[in-house]
Amino acid sequence: MERFGRRDLVVRGGRLAGAAAALALGFASEARAANALDQLDAALRGPLLRPGRAGYAHARKPWNARFDDVLPRAVAQPLDTADVQAIVRWAAAHDVRLGIRSGGHSYAGLSSTTGLLVDLSRLTSVALGPGGRAVVGAGATLGHVYSKLWAAGHRTIPAGSCPTVGVAGLTLGGGHGFLARQLGLACDSLRAVRIVTADGHAHDVSATSRPGLFWALRGAGAGSFGIVTRLTFATRKVGTVTTFAFRWPWAAAADAIAAWQAFMATAPDELSSSLALRVPSTPGGTPTVVANGMFLGSKPAALAALTGLANGDPRPSATSVVKRTYAQATSYFAGGESARRRIAGSSRVARSPLGPKGRDAVVDLVEQRDADPRLRGGGVVLFAFGGAVGRVPRKATAYVHRDARFSLELVGLWTSPSPAIETAHFAWIRQARHALAPFASGEALQNYADRGIVGWKRAYYAENLERLVSVKHAVDPHDRFRHAQSIPTAL
Ligand SMILES: Cc1cc2nc3c(=O)[nH]c(=O)nc-3n(C[C@H](O)[C@H](O)[C@H](O)COP(=O)(O)OP(=O)(O)OC[C@H]3O[C@@H](n4cnc5c(N)ncnc54)[C@H](O)[C@@H]3O)c2cc1C
């Protein structure tokens, strides 16, 4: 239940005023810091988990285990928007940095902090309302949203495949998946957002209420403008779909890239696809090249739409085309694997097809990865855009990469805590970005956050950066919401 704006907020504010006075002197002692946390604790409905106490060790860890070492001062788990308002006001009064976390999947640890971690994982409600609008708590994961909307009336939103990714983090950075060419990005289905800004006020923003902030939240909203507590989406009816997986022998990988990109250039919007070139996750074997995707329609119609790829040159060595309910398709793409891992990644955005040199560069990179025994799993994934994503003008939302033909996602996934292995993954990602630079635009996907990108602001936001900075300046002039790649208050 949302309670912001009610009388108890005034009571919470009163309790916090005492803490503010004490903390105006700064955290002169541990005892004073503990006292301040006590007062925050008393003001919250949800738990405040502190080091050494039950729940902290688990709650502080993001899904991306690379950032397990970043220890927050405490973890607050708000139960409603009023809790979030109390946290924001407390943090401002005490000058404490906030980290905002929904699904914890940030590639670059942008939801990790040594300040107070605001973990929204208890805000998981998903309610389908009139007109097919879904009101979704900011802590819900994609898997939860998909299953709830399916159960509520065979409806969905277009978003990503991994079920443990947070719907908030993904949508605020754009959010693409296998419905994107038909229905657009997740942020394109957003109709309203509830956000707590730096002054502690909660706002329901939409195309008609604070439209500038709503514009910014659709592509650049991750951790820069405030804490989003709920998202309202337009949903679409879905029923039966057809999934496909085509595999080629590794020796034909460069030609498979050529065939796939030519095929996707004229594919119908109902058909979405990625082409994954990966090394095996265990030693031995050869890299794989597989086109995965989904067709929004019957199996006979999918087979007809896929003819060009199935009978093309080179011919796939194995094909699988399967009719499924949409719910089964989301489980299929989830792949049954959601355990915490270490993950690092980056991306390039291509506006034109890769020529022979570009295709060879991709294949070489995957083969170099395969030759290094420290680098199991991961590789390069081409994700086809176009369709509904490309029909939105570049400046219409903060998400600017509307004219991308496809992205090149560079991914390293591992479990070992060995620094040598981490270093090897980073080195490969750097090398891959460099090697692919001549064949792509200078842009990169903000959802594949990479602290190593020089000039990340332009790479993520291009010509939308100036407007984003002006929205930031208006909404959060003192830069209360910041992380390593948040929108600055000035350029
Ligand atoms: C395994 C895996 C699969 C992925 N698949 C896809 C995919 O198919 N499509 C795609 O587009 N992306 C994909 N991504 C990228 C993913 O969308 C981003 O990493 C996204 O930021 C993760 O969101 P999160 O809530 O899980 O992460 P978090 O680490 O919790 O947050 C990520 C960022 O969003 C901010 N944030 C989170 N919640 C809020 C909030 N409530 N209010 C304000 N700011 C907030 C955080 O501060 C941080 O900056 C994938 C990532 C992984 C690791």
Coordinates of C-alpha atoms and ligand atoms in Angstrom, one line a residue:
M1 CA 0.0 0.0 0.0
E2 CA 1.3 3.4 -0.9
R3 CA 1.1 6.0 1.9
F4 CA 3.0 9.0 0.8
G5 CA 1.3 12.3 1.5
R6 CA -0.5 11.0 4.6
R7 CA -0.2 12.2 8.2
D8 CA 2.5 9.6 9.2
L9 CA 4.9 11.3 6.9
V10 CA 4.7 14.4 9.0
V11 CA 5.4 12.2 12.1
R12 CA 8.4 10.6 10.3
G13 CA 9.6 14.1 9.4
G14 CA 9.5 15.2 13.0
R15 CA 11.5 12.2 14.2
L16 CA 14.1 12.9 11.5
A17 CA 14.5 16.6 12.4
G18 CA 16.2 15.5 15.7
A19 CA 18.6 13.4 13.7
A20 CA 19.3 16.2 11.3
A21 CA 20.3 18.5 14.2
A22 CA 22.7 15.9 15.6
L23 CA 24.2 15.2 12.3
A24 CA 24.7 18.8 11.3
L25 CA 27.9 18.3 13.3
G26 CA 28.9 15.4 11.1
F27 CA 29.6 11.8 12.0
A28 CA 32.0 12.7 14.8
S29 CA 31.8 9.3 16.3
E30 CA 30.6 5.9 15.6
A31 CA 28.0 6.3 18.4
R32 CA 26.6 9.3 16.7
A33 CA 26.4 7.5 13.4
A34 CA 24.6 4.6 15.1
N35 CA 22.3 7.0 16.7
A36 CA 21.4 8.5 13.3
L37 CA 20.8 5.1 11.9
D38 CA 18.5 4.4 14.9
Q39 CA 16.5 7.4 14.0
L40 CA 16.2 6.4 10.4
D41 CA 15.2 2.9 11.6
A42 CA 12.5 4.3 13.7
A43 CA 11.2 6.4 10.8
L44 CA 10.9 3.4 8.4
R45 CA 8.2 0.8 8.0
G46 CA 10.6 -1.4 6.2
P47 CA 13.8 -3.0 7.7
L48 CA 17.1 -1.2 8.1
L49 CA 19.8 -3.8 8.0
R50 CA 23.2 -3.0 9.5
P51 CA 26.5 -4.7 9.5
G52 CA 26.7 -7.7 11.8
R53 CA 22.9 -7.9 12.1
A54 CA 20.6 -10.5 10.5
G55 CA 19.9 -10.0 6.8
Y56 CA 22.7 -7.5 6.1
A57 CA 25.2 -10.0 4.6
H58 CA 22.7 -11.3 2.1
A59 CA 20.9 -8.0 1.3
R60 CA 24.1 -6.0 0.6
K61 CA 25.2 -8.3 -2.3
P62 CA 24.2 -7.4 -5.8
W63 CA 23.4 -10.1 -8.4
N64 CA 26.7 -9.2 -10.0
A65 CA 29.1 -10.7 -7.5
R66 CA 32.0 -8.5 -8.8
F67 CA 30.8 -5.9 -6.4
D68 CA 30.5 -8.0 -3.3
D69 CA 33.3 -6.1 -1.7
V70 CA 31.6 -2.7 -1.8
L71 CA 30.1 -2.6 1.7
P72 CA 27.2 -0.2 2.4
R73 CA 26.9 1.5 5.8
A74 CA 23.5 -0.1 6.0
V75 CA 20.8 -1.4 3.7
A76 CA 17.3 0.1 3.8
Q77 CA 14.5 -1.9 2.3
P78 CA 11.6 0.5 1.9
L79 CA 8.1 -0.9 1.9
D80 CA 6.5 2.1 0.1
T81 CA 7.1 5.5 -1.4
A82 CA 6.8 7.1 2.1
D83 CA 9.7 5.1 3.3
V84 CA 11.8 6.2 0.3
Q85 CA 10.9 9.8 1.0
A86 CA 12.1 9.4 4.6
I87 CA 15.3 7.9 3.4
V88 CA 16.0 10.7 0.9
R89 CA 15.3 13.4 3.6
W90 CA 17.5 11.6 6.1
A91 CA 20.3 11.2 3.6
A92 CA 20.2 14.9 2.7
A93 CA 20.2 15.9 6.4
H94 CA 23.2 13.8 7.1
D95 CA 25.0 14.2 3.8
V96 CA 25.0 10.4 3.3
R97 CA 25.5 9.1 -0.2
L98 CA 22.7 6.8 -1.5
G99 CA 23.0 3.8 -3.8
I100 CA 19.8 2.7 -5.5
R101 CA 19.3 -0.9 -6.3
S102 CA 16.5 -2.9 -7.9
G103 CA 17.7 -6.1 -9.6
G104 CA 21.4 -5.6 -8.8
H105 CA 22.5 -6.5 -12.4
S106 CA 24.5 -3.4 -13.2
Y107 CA 27.5 -4.4 -15.2
A108 CA 29.5 -1.6 -13.7
G109 CA 28.4 -1.8 -10.1
L110 CA 26.4 1.4 -10.4
S111 CA 23.9 0.3 -7.7
S112 CA 26.7 -0.4 -5.2
T113 CA 27.7 2.1 -2.5
T114 CA 29.6 2.6 0.7
G115 CA 26.9 5.0 1.8
L116 CA 23.3 3.8 2.4
L117 CA 22.0 1.2 0.0
V118 CA 18.4 1.6 -0.9
D119 CA 17.3 -1.9 -1.9
L120 CA 13.9 -1.8 -3.5
S121 CA 13.5 -5.5 -3.6
R122 CA 10.4 -5.5 -1.4
L123 CA 8.5 -3.3 -3.8
T124 CA 7.4 -6.2 -6.0
S125 CA 3.6 -5.6 -6.6
V126 CA 2.3 -6.1 -10.1
A127 CA -1.3 -5.0 -10.7
L128 CA -3.1 -5.0 -14.0
G129 CA -5.7 -2.2 -14.2
P130 CA -8.2 -0.7 -16.6
G131 CA -7.1 -0.3 -20.2
G132 CA -4.4 -2.9 -19.7
R133 CA -2.2 -0.6 -17.7
A134 CA 0.2 -2.4 -15.3
V135 CA 1.4 -0.7 -12.2
V136 CA 4.7 -2.4 -11.2
G137 CA 6.8 -1.9 -8.1
A138 CA 10.3 -0.8 -8.8
G139 CA 11.8 -3.9 -7.1
A140 CA 10.1 -6.4 -9.3
T141 CA 12.3 -8.6 -11.5
L142 CA 11.5 -9.3 -15.1
G143 CA 10.6 -12.9 -14.4
H144 CA 8.1 -11.8 -11.8
V145 CA 6.5 -9.2 -14.0
Y146 CA 6.2 -11.6 -16.9
S147 CA 4.5 -14.4 -14.8
K148 CA 2.1 -12.0 -13.1
L149 CA 1.0 -10.3 -16.3
W150 CA 0.6 -13.6 -18.0
A151 CA -1.5 -15.0 -15.1
A152 CA -3.6 -11.8 -15.0
G153 CA -4.7 -12.0 -18.6
H154 CA -2.0 -13.2 -21.0
R155 CA -0.5 -9.8 -21.2
T156 CA 3.1 -8.6 -21.2
I157 CA 5.5 -5.7 -21.7
P158 CA 8.5 -5.8 -24.1
A159 CA 11.7 -6.2 -22.0
G160 CA 14.7 -8.4 -21.7
S161 CA 15.3 -12.2 -21.3
C162 CA 17.1 -12.6 -18.0
P163 CA 14.4 -13.2 -15.3
T164 CA 16.4 -11.8 -12.4
V165 CA 17.2 -8.4 -14.1
G166 CA 15.2 -5.6 -12.3
V167 CA 12.4 -4.1 -14.4
A168 CA 13.4 -0.6 -13.1
G169 CA 17.1 -0.6 -14.0
L170 CA 16.4 -2.2 -17.4
T171 CA 13.5 0.2 -18.3
L172 CA 15.2 3.4 -17.1
G173 CA 18.1 2.6 -19.5
G174 CA 15.9 1.7 -22.5
G175 CA 15.4 -2.1 -22.2
H176 CA 15.4 -4.3 -25.3
G177 CA 14.3 -7.9 -25.8
F178 CA 12.7 -10.2 -28.3
L179 CA 9.5 -8.1 -28.6
A180 CA 11.4 -4.9 -29.3
R181 CA 11.0 -4.8 -33.1
Q182 CA 7.3 -5.3 -32.8
L183 CA 6.5 -3.3 -29.6
G184 CA 9.5 -1.1 -29.0
L185 CA 11.8 -0.8 -25.9
A186 CA 10.5 -1.3 -22.4
C187 CA 10.8 2.5 -21.9
D188 CA 8.5 3.0 -24.9
S189 CA 5.7 1.2 -23.1
L190 CA 6.2 3.4 -20.0
R191 CA 3.2 5.6 -19.3
A192 CA 4.0 7.0 -15.9
V193 CA 6.7 6.8 -13.2
R194 CA 6.5 7.6 -9.5
I195 CA 9.8 9.1 -8.4
V196 CA 11.1 10.6 -5.2
T197 CA 13.4 13.5 -6.0
A198 CA 16.3 15.0 -4.0
D199 CA 13.9 17.3 -2.0
G200 CA 12.1 14.3 -0.7
H201 CA 8.9 14.9 -2.7
A202 CA 7.2 12.2 -4.6
H203 CA 6.0 12.9 -8.1
D204 CA 3.9 11.0 -10.6
V205 CA 5.5 12.0 -13.9
S206 CA 4.2 11.2 -17.3
A207 CA 3.9 12.8 -20.8
T208 CA 1.6 15.4 -19.3
S209 CA 3.0 15.9 -15.8
R210 CA 6.7 17.0 -15.7
P211 CA 7.2 15.8 -19.3
G212 CA 10.9 16.9 -19.3
L213 CA 11.7 14.5 -16.4
F214 CA 9.6 11.8 -18.0
W215 CA 11.6 12.2 -21.2
A216 CA 14.8 11.9 -19.2
L217 CA 13.7 8.8 -17.4
R218 CA 13.1 6.9 -20.6
G219 CA 16.7 6.0 -21.3
A220 CA 18.8 8.0 -18.8
G221 CA 16.9 7.4 -15.5
A222 CA 19.1 4.9 -13.8
G223 CA 20.3 6.5 -10.6
S224 CA 20.5 10.1 -11.8
F225 CA 17.2 11.9 -11.0
G226 CA 15.7 10.3 -8.0
I227 CA 14.5 7.0 -6.7
V228 CA 11.7 5.4 -8.8
T229 CA 9.3 3.5 -6.7
R230 CA 6.8 2.4 -9.3
L231 CA 6.4 2.2 -13.1
T232 CA 3.1 2.2 -15.0
F233 CA 3.3 0.4 -18.4
A234 CA 1.0 -0.1 -21.3
T235 CA 0.7 -3.9 -21.7
R236 CA -0.1 -6.0 -24.8
K237 CA -2.0 -9.2 -25.2
V238 CA 0.2 -12.1 -26.2
G239 CA -0.7 -15.7 -26.9
T240 CA 1.2 -18.3 -28.9
V241 CA 4.6 -17.4 -30.3
T242 CA 7.3 -19.3 -32.2
T243 CA 10.9 -19.5 -31.0
F244 CA 13.8 -20.4 -33.1
A245 CA 17.4 -21.3 -32.8
F246 CA 19.7 -21.8 -35.9
R247 CA 23.2 -22.9 -35.5
W248 CA 26.1 -22.8 -38.0
P249 CA 29.5 -24.6 -37.9
W250 CA 32.2 -22.4 -36.4
A251 CA 34.1 -22.5 -39.6
A252 CA 31.2 -20.6 -41.3
A253 CA 30.9 -18.0 -38.5
A254 CA 31.9 -14.9 -40.6
D255 CA 29.5 -15.9 -43.4
A256 CA 26.8 -16.6 -40.8
I257 CA 27.1 -13.0 -39.6
A258 CA 26.7 -11.8 -43.2
A259 CA 23.6 -14.0 -43.7
W260 CA 22.0 -13.0 -40.4
Q261 CA 22.5 -9.3 -40.8
A262 CA 21.2 -9.3 -44.4
F263 CA 18.2 -11.4 -43.3
M264 CA 17.4 -9.1 -40.4
A265 CA 17.6 -6.0 -42.6
T266 CA 14.3 -7.1 -44.3
A267 CA 12.7 -9.2 -41.6
P268 CA 9.2 -8.4 -40.5
D269 CA 8.7 -6.6 -37.2
E270 CA 7.1 -9.7 -35.7
L271 CA 10.6 -11.3 -35.9
S272 CA 13.3 -10.4 -33.4
S273 CA 16.7 -12.0 -33.2
S274 CA 20.2 -12.0 -31.8
L275 CA 23.3 -13.8 -33.1
A276 CA 25.5 -15.1 -30.3
L277 CA 29.2 -16.0 -31.0
R278 CA 30.4 -17.5 -27.7
V279 CA 33.1 -19.7 -26.4
P280 CA 32.2 -22.8 -24.5
S281 CA 31.7 -22.4 -20.7
T282 CA 34.0 -25.4 -20.0
P283 CA 37.4 -26.1 -21.5
G284 CA 37.4 -28.0 -24.8
G285 CA 35.0 -27.7 -27.7
T286 CA 34.8 -25.0 -30.3
P287 CA 33.0 -21.6 -30.2
T288 CA 29.4 -21.6 -31.3
V289 CA 27.5 -19.2 -33.5
V290 CA 23.7 -19.3 -32.9
A291 CA 20.8 -17.1 -34.0
N292 CA 18.1 -17.1 -31.4
G293 CA 14.8 -15.3 -31.7
M294 CA 11.1 -15.2 -31.6
F295 CA 8.3 -14.7 -34.1
L296 CA 5.0 -13.3 -32.9
G297 CA 2.8 -15.6 -34.7
S298 CA 2.1 -19.2 -35.7
K299 CA 4.7 -21.8 -36.5
P300 CA 3.8 -22.0 -40.2
A301 CA 4.0 -18.2 -40.5
A302 CA 7.4 -18.3 -38.7
L303 CA 8.7 -21.0 -41.0
A304 CA 7.7 -18.8 -44.0
A305 CA 9.3 -15.7 -42.4
L306 CA 12.5 -17.7 -41.6
T307 CA 12.9 -19.2 -45.1
G308 CA 15.7 -16.8 -46.2
L309 CA 17.8 -17.7 -43.2
A310 CA 17.1 -21.4 -43.2
N311 CA 17.9 -21.9 -46.8
G312 CA 20.5 -19.2 -47.1
D313 CA 24.2 -19.5 -47.7
P314 CA 25.7 -20.8 -45.5
R315 CA 22.9 -23.1 -44.4
P316 CA 22.5 -23.6 -40.7
S317 CA 23.8 -27.0 -39.5
A318 CA 20.9 -27.3 -37.0
T319 CA 17.6 -25.6 -36.7
S320 CA 14.9 -25.6 -34.1
V321 CA 11.5 -23.9 -34.6
V322 CA 9.1 -24.4 -31.7
K323 CA 5.5 -23.2 -31.0
R324 CA 5.1 -22.1 -27.4
T325 CA 2.9 -20.0 -25.3
Y326 CA 4.4 -16.7 -24.5
A327 CA 4.9 -17.8 -20.9
Q328 CA 6.8 -20.9 -22.1
A329 CA 8.9 -18.7 -24.4
T330 CA 10.0 -16.4 -21.5
S331 CA 11.1 -19.5 -19.5
Y332 CA 12.9 -20.9 -22.6
F333 CA 14.9 -17.7 -23.1
A334 CA 15.6 -17.4 -19.4
G335 CA 17.6 -20.6 -19.9
G336 CA 17.0 -21.9 -16.3
E337 CA 20.1 -20.1 -15.0
S338 CA 19.8 -17.3 -12.6
A339 CA 22.5 -17.8 -10.0
R340 CA 24.7 -14.9 -9.1
R341 CA 27.8 -14.4 -11.2
R342 CA 30.6 -12.1 -12.0
I343 CA 29.8 -10.2 -15.1
A344 CA 31.5 -7.4 -17.1
G345 CA 30.5 -6.1 -20.5
S346 CA 30.5 -3.3 -22.9
S347 CA 28.8 -2.6 -26.3
R348 CA 29.1 -1.0 -29.7
V349 CA 26.2 0.2 -31.8
A350 CA 26.3 -0.5 -35.5
R351 CA 24.2 1.6 -38.0
S352 CA 25.3 -0.3 -41.1
P353 CA 26.1 -3.9 -41.8
L354 CA 29.6 -5.3 -41.0
G355 CA 31.7 -5.7 -44.1
P356 CA 34.2 -8.6 -44.5
K357 CA 36.8 -6.9 -42.2
G358 CA 34.2 -6.2 -39.5
R359 CA 32.9 -9.8 -39.6
D360 CA 36.4 -11.2 -39.5
A361 CA 37.2 -8.9 -36.5
V362 CA 34.3 -10.4 -34.6
V363 CA 35.3 -13.9 -35.3
D364 CA 39.0 -13.2 -34.4
L365 CA 37.9 -11.7 -31.1
V366 CA 35.9 -14.8 -30.2
E367 CA 38.8 -17.1 -31.3
Q368 CA 41.2 -15.1 -29.2
R369 CA 38.9 -15.4 -26.2
D370 CA 38.6 -19.2 -26.9
A371 CA 42.4 -19.5 -26.9
D372 CA 42.7 -18.1 -23.4
P373 CA 42.0 -20.8 -20.8
R374 CA 41.0 -18.1 -18.3
L375 CA 38.1 -16.9 -20.4
R376 CA 35.4 -19.5 -20.5
G377 CA 31.9 -18.5 -21.6
G378 CA 31.0 -15.1 -22.9
G379 CA 31.8 -13.6 -26.4
V380 CA 30.0 -11.2 -28.7
V381 CA 26.2 -11.0 -29.2
L382 CA 24.7 -9.1 -32.0
F383 CA 21.2 -7.9 -31.2
A384 CA 19.0 -6.7 -34.1
F385 CA 17.1 -3.4 -33.6
G386 CA 14.9 -1.7 -36.3
G387 CA 11.1 -2.1 -36.4
A388 CA 9.3 -0.2 -33.7
V389 CA 12.5 0.9 -31.9
G390 CA 13.7 2.7 -35.0
R391 CA 10.4 4.5 -35.7
V392 CA 10.9 6.7 -32.6
P393 CA 13.0 9.8 -33.4
R394 CA 16.4 9.9 -31.7
K395 CA 15.4 13.0 -29.6
A396 CA 11.9 11.8 -28.6
T397 CA 13.2 10.0 -25.5
A398 CA 16.5 10.1 -23.7
Y399 CA 17.3 6.7 -25.3
V400 CA 19.1 7.9 -28.5
H401 CA 20.2 4.8 -30.4
R402 CA 17.1 4.6 -32.5
D403 CA 18.8 4.2 -35.8
A404 CA 20.9 1.3 -34.7
R405 CA 20.8 -1.7 -37.0
F406 CA 22.2 -3.9 -34.2
S407 CA 24.3 -3.7 -31.1
L408 CA 27.4 -5.7 -30.5
E409 CA 27.4 -6.7 -26.9
L410 CA 30.7 -7.8 -25.4
V411 CA 30.2 -10.1 -22.4
G412 CA 32.4 -11.8 -19.9
L413 CA 30.7 -14.1 -17.3
W414 CA 32.6 -16.0 -14.7
T415 CA 32.4 -17.3 -11.1
S416 CA 36.0 -17.4 -9.8
P417 CA 37.0 -14.5 -7.5
S418 CA 40.6 -14.7 -8.9
P419 CA 41.9 -11.2 -9.8
A420 CA 43.9 -12.6 -12.6
I421 CA 40.7 -13.9 -14.3
E422 CA 38.9 -10.6 -13.8
T423 CA 41.9 -8.8 -15.3
A424 CA 41.8 -11.1 -18.3
H425 CA 38.1 -10.4 -18.9
F426 CA 38.7 -6.7 -18.7
A427 CA 41.6 -6.9 -21.1
W428 CA 39.5 -8.8 -23.6
I429 CA 36.7 -6.3 -23.4
R430 CA 39.0 -3.4 -23.9
Q431 CA 40.6 -5.1 -26.8
A432 CA 37.2 -6.0 -28.3
R433 CA 36.0 -2.4 -28.1
H434 CA 39.1 -1.2 -29.7
A435 CA 39.0 -3.8 -32.5
L436 CA 35.4 -3.1 -33.3
A437 CA 35.6 0.7 -33.3
P438 CA 36.2 1.1 -37.1
F439 CA 33.0 -0.9 -37.8
A440 CA 30.5 0.8 -35.5
S441 CA 29.3 4.2 -34.5
G442 CA 30.8 5.9 -31.4
E443 CA 27.7 5.0 -29.4
A444 CA 27.3 2.4 -26.6
L445 CA 24.3 1.1 -24.8
Q446 CA 23.9 2.6 -21.3
N447 CA 22.3 -0.7 -20.0
Y448 CA 25.7 -2.4 -20.7
A449 CA 27.4 0.1 -18.5
D450 CA 31.2 0.0 -18.8
R451 CA 33.4 2.3 -16.7
G452 CA 36.2 1.9 -19.2
I453 CA 34.5 3.8 -22.0
V454 CA 36.3 7.1 -22.5
G455 CA 33.6 9.7 -23.4
W456 CA 30.7 7.6 -22.0
K457 CA 28.4 10.5 -21.7
R458 CA 28.3 11.1 -25.5
A459 CA 28.5 7.4 -26.2
Y460 CA 25.4 6.7 -24.2
Y461 CA 23.4 9.9 -24.8
A462 CA 24.9 11.6 -27.9
E463 CA 22.9 14.7 -28.9
N464 CA 20.5 14.2 -25.9
L465 CA 23.2 14.9 -23.4
E466 CA 22.7 18.7 -23.1
R467 CA 19.0 18.3 -22.5
L468 CA 19.7 15.6 -19.9
V469 CA 22.1 17.9 -18.1
S470 CA 19.5 20.7 -18.0
V471 CA 16.9 18.3 -16.6
K472 CA 19.4 17.1 -14.0
H473 CA 20.2 20.7 -13.0
A474 CA 16.6 21.5 -12.5
V475 CA 15.6 18.3 -10.6
D476 CA 18.8 17.6 -8.6
P477 CA 21.0 20.7 -8.6
H478 CA 23.2 19.5 -5.7
D479 CA 23.8 16.1 -7.4
R480 CA 22.4 14.1 -4.5
F481 CA 21.8 11.2 -6.9
R482 CA 25.1 10.3 -8.4
H483 CA 27.3 7.3 -9.3
A484 CA 30.2 6.8 -11.6
Q485 CA 28.2 7.3 -14.7
S486 CA 25.2 9.4 -13.6
I487 CA 24.1 12.6 -15.5
P488 CA 26.1 15.6 -14.3
T489 CA 24.6 18.9 -13.3
A490 CA 26.8 20.7 -15.8
L491 CA 29.0 19.8 -18.7
Ligands
LIG1 C1 22.4 -11.3 -17.2 C2 22.0 -10.0 -17.7 C3 21.1 -9.9 -18.8 C4 20.7 -8.7 -19.3 N1 19.8 -8.7 -20.3 C5 19.4 -7.5 -20.8 C6 18.5 -7.4 -21.9 O1 18.0 -8.4 -22.4 N2 18.1 -6.2 -22.3 C7 18.5 -5.0 -21.8 O2 18.1 -3.9 -22.2 N3 19.5 -5.1 -20.8 C8 19.9 -6.3 -20.3 N4 20.8 -6.3 -19.3 C9 21.3 -5.0 -18.8 C10 20.4 -4.5 -17.7 O3 19.2 -4.0 -18.3 C11 21.1 -3.4 -16.9 O4 22.2 -4.0 -16.2 C12 20.1 -2.8 -15.8 O5 20.7 -1.6 -15.4 C13 19.9 -3.7 -14.7 O6 18.9 -3.3 -13.8 P1 18.8 -3.8 -12.4 O7 17.7 -3.1 -11.7 O8 18.8 -5.3 -12.4 O9 20.2 -3.4 -11.8 P2 20.7 -2.5 -10.6 O10 22.1 -2.8 -10.4 O11 19.8 -2.6 -9.4 O12 20.5 -1.0 -11.1 C14 21.1 -0.6 -12.3 C15 21.1 0.9 -12.4 O13 19.8 1.4 -12.3 C16 19.7 2.3 -11.2 N5 18.4 2.0 -10.6 C17 17.9 0.7 -10.2 N6 16.7 0.9 -9.7 C18 16.4 2.2 -9.7 C19 15.3 2.9 -9.3 N7 14.2 2.2 -8.7 N8 15.2 4.2 -9.4 C20 16.3 4.9 -9.9 N9 17.4 4.2 -10.4 C21 17.5 2.9 -10.3 C22 20.8 1.9 -10.3 O14 21.2 2.9 -9.4 C23 21.9 1.6 -11.3 O15 22.5 2.8 -11.8 C24 21.2 -7.5 -18.7 C25 22.1 -7.6 -17.7 C26 22.5 -8.8 -17.2 C27 23.5 -8.8 -16.0

